[in-house]
Short mmCIF file of C-alpha atoms in Angstrom, two decimals:
data_model
loop_
_atom_site.label_atom_id
_atom_site.label_comp_id
_atom_site.label_asym_id
_atom_site.label_seq_id
_atom_site.Cartn_x
_atom_site.Cartn_y
_atom_site.Cartn_z
CA UNK A 1 -27.72 -21.64 44.34
CA UNK A 2 -26.76 -24.65 45.56
CA UNK A 3 -27.31 -26.79 48.25
CA UNK A 4 -25.10 -29.26 49.82
CA UNK A 5 -24.68 -32.18 46.66
CA UNK A 6 -22.62 -29.58 45.04
CA UNK A 7 -18.51 -28.85 45.16
CA UNK A 8 -16.83 -26.34 45.85
CA UNK A 9 -13.01 -27.10 44.80
CA UNK A 10 -9.94 -24.44 45.55
CA UNK A 11 -8.68 -23.95 42.30
CA UNK A 12 -5.46 -21.90 41.92
CA UNK A 13 -4.58 -19.94 39.15
CA UNK A 14 -2.00 -21.78 37.64
CA UNK A 15 -2.15 -23.74 34.67
CA UNK A 16 -2.38 -27.39 35.20
CA UNK A 17 -5.31 -25.74 36.78
CA UNK A 18 -7.58 -23.84 33.71
CA UNK A 19 -6.47 -27.02 32.29
CA UNK A 20 -8.22 -28.46 34.35
CA UNK A 21 -11.72 -26.99 34.39
CA UNK A 22 -11.94 -26.38 30.89
CA UNK A 23 -11.64 -29.96 29.76
CA UNK A 24 -14.86 -30.54 31.99
CA UNK A 25 -17.27 -32.39 29.86
CA UNK A 26 -21.11 -29.61 30.59
CA UNK A 27 -23.14 -31.91 33.39
CA UNK A 28 -19.97 -32.34 35.37
CA UNK A 29 -19.46 -28.38 35.47
CA UNK A 30 -22.99 -28.34 36.25
CA UNK A 31 -21.74 -30.07 39.86
CA UNK A 32 -19.32 -27.51 40.92
CA UNK A 33 -18.84 -23.97 41.71
CA UNK A 34 -14.70 -23.51 40.96
CA UNK A 35 -13.13 -21.28 44.70
CA UNK A 36 -9.57 -18.65 42.82
CA UNK A 37 -7.17 -17.58 44.05
CA UNK A 38 -5.62 -15.54 42.74
CA UNK A 39 -1.75 -15.52 44.21
CA UNK A 40 1.90 -13.69 43.17
CA UNK A 41 3.20 -15.67 39.90
CA UNK A 42 7.55 -15.45 40.40
CA UNK A 43 9.55 -13.84 38.70
CA UNK A 44 11.47 -14.74 35.14
CA UNK A 45 14.48 -14.35 33.47
CA UNK A 46 13.37 -11.60 31.71
CA UNK A 47 10.09 -10.31 33.83
CA UNK A 48 9.84 -9.47 37.75
CA UNK A 49 6.90 -11.15 39.86
CA UNK A 50 5.41 -7.12 39.07
CA UNK A 51 5.39 -6.90 35.84
CA UNK A 52 3.81 -11.31 35.07
CA UNK A 53 1.31 -10.01 37.82
CA UNK A 54 -0.17 -6.66 35.32
CA UNK A 55 -0.52 -9.76 32.43
CA UNK A 56 -1.88 -12.20 34.87
CA UNK A 57 -4.29 -9.14 35.36
CA UNK A 58 -4.47 -7.92 32.37
CA UNK A 59 -5.67 -11.75 30.86
CA UNK A 60 -7.95 -12.96 33.41
CA UNK A 61 -11.65 -12.34 32.14
CA UNK A 62 -10.16 -13.74 29.37
CA UNK A 63 -9.10 -16.99 29.97
CA UNK A 64 -11.65 -17.24 32.97
CA UNK A 65 -14.40 -16.78 30.35
CA UNK A 66 -12.48 -19.52 27.88
CA UNK A 67 -11.72 -22.70 31.02
CA UNK A 68 -15.39 -21.35 32.92
CA UNK A 69 -17.72 -19.81 30.65
CA UNK A 70 -20.40 -17.51 31.85
CA UNK A 71 -21.04 -19.52 35.06
CA UNK A 72 -20.15 -18.29 38.09
CA UNK A 73 -17.04 -18.41 40.47
CA UNK A 74 -15.70 -17.58 43.41
CA UNK A 75 -13.00 -15.00 43.58
CA UNK A 76 -10.18 -14.91 46.48
CA UNK A 77 -6.93 -12.64 46.15
CA UNK A 78 -6.28 -12.90 49.86
CA UNK A 79 -3.11 -15.13 48.66
CA UNK A 80 -1.75 -11.51 47.06
CA UNK A 81 0.99 -9.70 49.36
CA UNK A 82 -0.82 -6.87 50.83
CA UNK A 83 0.08 -3.89 48.84
CA UNK A 84 -1.31 -5.64 45.35
CA UNK A 85 -4.83 -6.50 46.85
CA UNK A 86 -6.66 -3.56 46.54
CA UNK A 87 -5.79 -3.12 43.01
CA UNK A 88 -5.87 -6.13 42.18
CA UNK A 89 -8.94 -7.18 43.08
CA UNK A 90 -10.75 -3.76 42.09
CA UNK A 91 -9.11 -4.05 38.11
CA UNK A 92 -10.12 -8.21 38.52
CA UNK A 93 -14.56 -7.31 39.49
CA UNK A 94 -13.88 -4.51 37.09
CA UNK A 95 -12.28 -6.07 33.82
CA UNK A 96 -15.25 -9.87 34.35
CA UNK A 97 -18.28 -7.34 35.12
CA UNK A 98 -17.36 -5.55 32.17
CA UNK A 99 -16.69 -9.13 30.30
CA UNK A 100 -19.95 -10.38 31.69
CA UNK A 101 -18.39 -13.16 34.23
CA UNK A 102 -20.35 -14.12 37.36
CA UNK A 103 -18.05 -13.36 40.18
CA UNK A 104 -18.12 -13.52 44.09
CA UNK A 105 -15.68 -12.10 45.52
CA UNK A 106 -14.56 -12.86 48.88
CA UNK A 107 -13.87 -10.98 51.90
CA UNK A 108 -12.21 -12.89 55.41
CA UNK A 109 -12.42 -10.18 58.71
CA UNK A 110 -8.97 -9.78 57.66
CA UNK A 111 -9.82 -8.05 54.23
CA UNK A 112 -9.26 -3.30 54.56
CA UNK A 113 -11.67 -1.79 54.28
CA UNK A 114 -10.78 -0.38 50.48
CA UNK A 115 -10.99 -4.05 49.85
CA UNK A 116 -14.57 -4.13 51.48
CA UNK A 117 -16.09 -1.52 49.94
CA UNK A 118 -14.75 -2.80 45.95
CA UNK A 119 -17.18 -6.30 47.39
CA UNK A 120 -20.16 -4.40 48.36
CA UNK A 121 -19.19 -0.84 44.78
CA UNK A 122 -22.61 -2.08 42.44
CA UNK A 123 -19.50 -1.06 39.73
CA UNK A 124 -17.69 -3.71 40.61
CA UNK A 125 -20.48 -6.68 41.41
CA UNK A 126 -23.41 -5.58 40.29
CA UNK A 127 -25.30 -8.81 41.71
CA UNK A 128 -24.64 -7.64 45.36
CA UNK A 129 -23.32 -10.79 46.56
CA UNK A 130 -20.37 -11.62 48.75
CA UNK A 131 -18.93 -14.97 50.25
CA UNK A 132 -17.25 -14.39 53.86
CA UNK A 133 -14.91 -17.00 54.66
CA UNK A 134 -13.71 -17.99 57.73
CA UNK A 135 -10.34 -20.40 59.06
CA UNK A 136 -10.44 -22.15 62.44
CA UNK A 137 -9.22 -18.68 64.86
CA UNK A 138 -12.43 -17.97 64.38
CA UNK A 139 -14.83 -20.60 64.64
CA UNK A 140 -13.38 -20.78 67.79
CA UNK A 141 -13.79 -17.52 69.36
CA UNK A 142 -17.12 -17.37 71.10
CA UNK A 143 -18.20 -14.35 69.92
CA UNK A 144 -18.06 -15.23 66.48
CA UNK A 145 -21.62 -15.01 65.41
CA UNK A 146 -21.32 -11.34 66.99
CA UNK A 147 -17.78 -10.32 64.72
CA UNK A 148 -20.07 -11.93 61.34
CA UNK A 149 -23.07 -9.26 62.48
CA UNK A 150 -20.67 -6.80 62.93
CA UNK A 151 -19.38 -7.69 59.37
CA UNK A 152 -22.50 -8.02 57.68
CA UNK A 153 -23.94 -4.32 59.37
CA UNK A 154 -20.79 -2.33 58.31
CA UNK A 155 -21.31 -2.86 55.27
CA UNK A 156 -24.84 -3.35 54.73
CA UNK A 157 -25.47 -6.63 53.79
CA UNK A 158 -28.16 -9.70 54.87
CA UNK A 159 -27.07 -12.68 54.99
CA UNK A 160 -29.49 -13.84 52.47
CA UNK A 161 -26.57 -11.67 50.76
CA UNK A 162 -23.88 -13.55 51.76
CA UNK A 163 -22.24 -17.42 50.53
CA UNK A 164 -20.74 -18.69 54.24
CA UNK A 165 -17.42 -20.32 53.65
CA UNK A 166 -15.67 -22.84 57.44
CA UNK A 167 -11.97 -22.76 55.92
CA UNK A 168 -10.06 -25.65 57.80
CA UNK A 169 -7.11 -25.82 55.90
CA UNK A 170 -4.72 -28.31 56.57
CA UNK A 171 -6.70 -30.90 57.98
CA UNK A 172 -3.52 -33.23 60.14
CA UNK A 173 -5.66 -35.04 62.56
CA UNK A 174 -7.78 -38.11 62.47
CA UNK A 175 -10.56 -36.29 63.35
CA UNK A 176 -11.48 -33.10 64.05
CA UNK A 177 -14.32 -31.87 66.19
CA UNK A 178 -16.07 -29.01 64.80
CA UNK A 179 -19.37 -29.46 64.68
CA UNK A 180 -20.55 -28.24 67.37
CA UNK A 181 -19.01 -24.80 66.96
CA UNK A 182 -20.53 -25.15 64.00
CA UNK A 183 -23.90 -25.83 64.67
CA UNK A 184 -23.79 -22.82 67.24
CA UNK A 185 -23.38 -20.52 63.97
CA UNK A 186 -26.78 -18.55 63.39
CA UNK A 187 -25.44 -17.77 59.69
CA UNK A 188 -26.32 -21.35 58.78
CA UNK A 189 -29.54 -21.20 58.93
CA UNK A 190 -30.08 -18.25 56.63
CA UNK A 191 -26.76 -17.29 54.53
CA UNK A 192 -27.50 -17.85 50.72
CA UNK A 193 -25.19 -20.62 50.62
CA UNK A 194 -23.25 -21.95 53.11
CA UNK A 195 -19.82 -25.07 52.31
CA UNK A 196 -16.70 -26.02 54.72
CA UNK A 197 -13.50 -27.06 53.37
CA UNK A 198 -10.46 -28.49 55.13
CA UNK A 199 -7.69 -30.26 52.48
CA UNK A 200 -5.11 -33.68 54.39
CA UNK A 201 -2.76 -33.83 51.93
CA UNK A 202 1.04 -33.24 52.42
CA UNK A 203 3.25 -30.40 51.73
CA UNK A 204 5.45 -33.15 49.26
CA UNK A 205 6.32 -36.57 49.12
CA UNK A 206 10.04 -36.62 50.69
CA UNK A 207 8.21 -37.65 53.73
CA UNK A 208 6.05 -41.10 54.05
CA UNK A 209 6.11 -42.27 51.06
CA UNK A 210 8.31 -44.88 49.58
CA UNK A 211 8.97 -45.37 46.13
CA UNK A 212 6.08 -47.21 44.75
CA UNK A 213 2.62 -47.37 45.75
CA UNK A 214 1.00 -45.31 48.86
CA UNK A 215 -2.06 -44.76 49.94
CA UNK A 216 -3.26 -40.94 52.03
CA UNK A 217 -6.53 -41.42 53.25
CA UNK A 218 -8.86 -38.01 52.29
CA UNK A 219 -10.45 -36.83 56.28
CA UNK A 220 -12.09 -34.15 54.63
CA UNK A 221 -14.15 -35.93 53.32
CA UNK A 222 -14.20 -38.46 56.11
CA UNK A 223 -15.23 -34.83 57.45
CA UNK A 224 -17.73 -34.14 55.53
CA UNK A 225 -19.64 -36.70 55.74
CA UNK A 226 -19.58 -36.78 59.64
CA UNK A 227 -21.34 -33.05 59.45
CA UNK A 228 -23.85 -33.37 56.90
CA UNK A 229 -24.89 -36.32 59.43
CA UNK A 230 -24.40 -34.36 62.93
CA UNK A 231 -25.51 -31.08 61.98
CA UNK A 232 -28.57 -30.15 62.46
CA UNK A 233 -29.60 -26.27 61.45
CA UNK A 234 -28.42 -26.83 57.50
CA UNK A 235 -26.01 -29.59 55.37
CA UNK A 236 -22.94 -27.55 53.74
CA UNK A 237 -21.33 -28.37 50.41
CA UNK A 238 -18.32 -29.93 49.97
CA UNK A 239 -15.16 -28.11 49.82
CA UNK A 240 -10.97 -29.32 49.27
CA UNK A 241 -7.90 -27.98 48.04
CA UNK A 242 -8.04 -30.81 45.73
CA UNK A 243 -4.97 -33.24 45.16
CA UNK A 244 -2.43 -30.14 46.85
CA UNK A 245 -1.70 -29.01 49.64
CA UNK A 246 -3.85 -26.53 50.91
CA UNK A 247 -0.95 -23.87 53.07
CA UNK A 248 0.12 -21.98 49.86
CA UNK A 249 3.91 -22.19 49.79
CA UNK A 250 6.11 -20.42 47.39
CA UNK A 251 6.51 -22.69 44.29
CA UNK A 252 10.62 -23.47 44.48
CA UNK A 253 12.13 -22.70 41.68
CA UNK A 254 14.89 -25.74 41.14
CA UNK A 255 13.83 -28.43 42.70
CA UNK A 256 13.88 -32.71 42.09
CA UNK A 257 10.44 -33.28 41.95
CA UNK A 258 9.60 -36.69 41.90
CA UNK A 259 8.16 -38.42 38.63
CA UNK A 260 4.76 -39.52 40.93
CA UNK A 261 1.19 -38.99 41.20
CA UNK A 262 -1.39 -38.10 42.72
CA UNK A 263 -5.52 -40.64 41.89
CA UNK A 264 -8.21 -39.70 43.70
CA UNK A 265 -10.07 -42.67 45.07
CA UNK A 266 -13.06 -43.42 46.62
CA UNK A 267 -11.65 -42.69 50.47
CA UNK A 268 -8.02 -42.12 49.81
CA UNK A 269 -5.37 -40.57 47.46
CA UNK A 270 -3.35 -43.48 45.08
CA UNK A 271 0.53 -41.75 45.47
CA UNK A 272 2.34 -43.69 42.63
CA UNK A 273 5.63 -42.41 44.20
CA UNK A 274 8.63 -42.21 41.52
CA UNK A 275 11.81 -41.25 41.92
CA UNK A 276 13.47 -37.49 40.86
CA UNK A 277 13.49 -36.19 37.97
CA UNK A 278 17.03 -34.95 38.16
CA UNK A 279 18.39 -38.47 40.28
CA UNK A 280 21.16 -38.91 38.27
CA UNK A 281 20.73 -42.67 37.26
CA UNK A 282 16.60 -42.63 37.45
CA UNK A 283 13.80 -42.55 35.21
CA UNK A 284 13.76 -38.66 34.87
CA UNK A 285 10.40 -38.05 33.43
CA UNK A 286 9.38 -40.42 31.31
CA UNK A 287 9.14 -42.38 35.13
CA UNK A 288 6.07 -40.18 34.98
CA UNK A 289 5.41 -43.13 31.72
CA UNK A 290 5.81 -46.41 34.03
CA UNK A 291 3.66 -44.52 36.80
CA UNK A 292 0.76 -43.90 34.36
CA UNK A 293 0.51 -47.51 32.67
CA UNK A 294 0.97 -48.69 35.85
CA UNK A 295 -2.32 -47.66 37.34
CA UNK A 296 -4.46 -47.21 33.92
CA UNK A 297 -3.60 -51.29 34.04
CA UNK A 298 -5.21 -51.00 37.89
CA UNK A 299 -8.05 -52.38 38.80
CA UNK A 300 -8.63 -48.61 40.52
CA UNK A 301 -8.50 -47.84 37.11
CA UNK A 302 -11.88 -45.65 36.05
CA UNK A 303 -11.14 -45.40 32.38
CA UNK A 304 -10.55 -43.37 29.03
CA UNK A 305 -14.15 -41.61 29.35
CA UNK A 306 -14.32 -40.71 33.10
CA UNK A 307 -12.12 -37.43 32.52
CA UNK A 308 -9.83 -35.96 31.03
CA UNK A 309 -7.13 -37.24 33.43
CA UNK A 310 -7.44 -40.56 32.46
CA UNK A 311 -7.38 -40.73 28.65
CA UNK A 312 -4.09 -38.31 29.14
CA UNK A 313 -3.13 -41.28 31.65
CA UNK A 314 -4.48 -43.98 29.28
CA UNK A 315 -2.68 -42.86 26.21
CA UNK A 316 0.51 -41.84 28.51
CA UNK A 317 0.52 -45.74 29.78
CA UNK A 318 -0.26 -47.57 26.73
CA UNK A 319 3.24 -46.04 24.74
CA UNK A 320 6.64 -45.65 26.87
CA UNK A 321 7.82 -43.90 23.76
CA UNK A 322 5.69 -41.12 24.01
CA UNK A 323 6.71 -37.66 24.97
CA UNK A 324 6.39 -37.22 29.24
CA UNK A 325 5.35 -33.89 29.83
CA UNK A 326 6.56 -31.87 32.13
CA UNK A 327 4.89 -31.35 35.41
CA UNK A 328 2.35 -29.26 35.02
CA UNK A 329 0.63 -31.94 32.96
CA UNK A 330 0.29 -34.36 36.23
CA UNK A 331 -0.06 -31.91 38.18
CA UNK A 332 -3.59 -31.69 35.83
CA UNK A 333 -4.10 -35.30 35.52
CA UNK A 334 -4.45 -35.09 39.12
CA UNK A 335 -7.14 -32.47 38.64
CA UNK A 336 -8.60 -33.33 36.49
CA UNK A 337 -9.96 -37.05 38.22
CA UNK A 338 -9.86 -35.40 41.09
CA UNK A 339 -12.89 -33.15 39.78
CA UNK A 340 -14.93 -35.41 38.08
CA UNK A 341 -14.53 -38.15 41.40
CA UNK A 342 -15.07 -35.82 43.09
CA UNK A 343 -18.01 -34.11 41.89
CA UNK A 344 -20.03 -37.81 41.09
CA UNK A 345 -19.75 -38.60 44.63
CA UNK A 346 -21.50 -35.98 45.57
CA UNK A 347 -23.69 -35.29 43.74
CA UNK A 348 -24.74 -39.50 43.66
CA UNK A 349 -25.35 -39.36 47.98
CA UNK A 350 -27.99 -41.00 48.78
#
């Protein structure tokens, strides 16, 4: 399906991520396969989380087709409360199949028997392809090869039907010594695709960030380059959590978030941190415009044609009297630029 010069971004199913996907150019889209994570929506004044989940489910296939088209994508529902996973997964898989979308269901070792059967049922997954997602604790298990073997046998699957993901989640150390563990995995030589995911962006900007310019090392990028240099069995494709923290937390209902912009560079993130939008005597949401002006006027700016996010940055940065937009708009800006930046980096490796 794809080799190691391919990008698999992990994207939560939110407005910012949807727009970032939709605005990608066709050439850029050919370089990535999105990994979609569905999670429980929050309650609103008039709707319960359950009602919003039903609406999200009913709109999923149509929205996915609109923002991504008919190309393959991974679908993971493990962030949902367990009591909603089975029904939601079945509904989403069937609606995707009915819409002729190329959905690849994702399982892990904790997936229930019902979820496993949905993933291999020809009515909910006619492609017979499944993604197995393992985590660091699995990788460190001495019996990991046997666990994978038993998992495949229980579903009557061959390694060639498996997309294999090693998800390291949050990389808080400068160097994660995992290449020997990965190199000992038997499945990597025969699985359909193989990719390693991780993320190092902090949970938020509340600690260790000053007002103005900050830089955060992209540890997952450094790790991946180490892996493709050292792994002897097979080079993995690249996967990350874009500009987001890899551990999912429920968003706060009321939050004095800062008017900050995250801009991905080759080896790190540039974070232009503003004041809290609700802080007294601050610029409020207009702080986004000032930071957009600083980034779009700097030597690291890629130009408005690089991505939708870059175009948005230049438009807002060149007119400080324009409407500043909302938090979701600026999350989208960071993710849109990140998708384009990483797709370019991965595809242009020697």
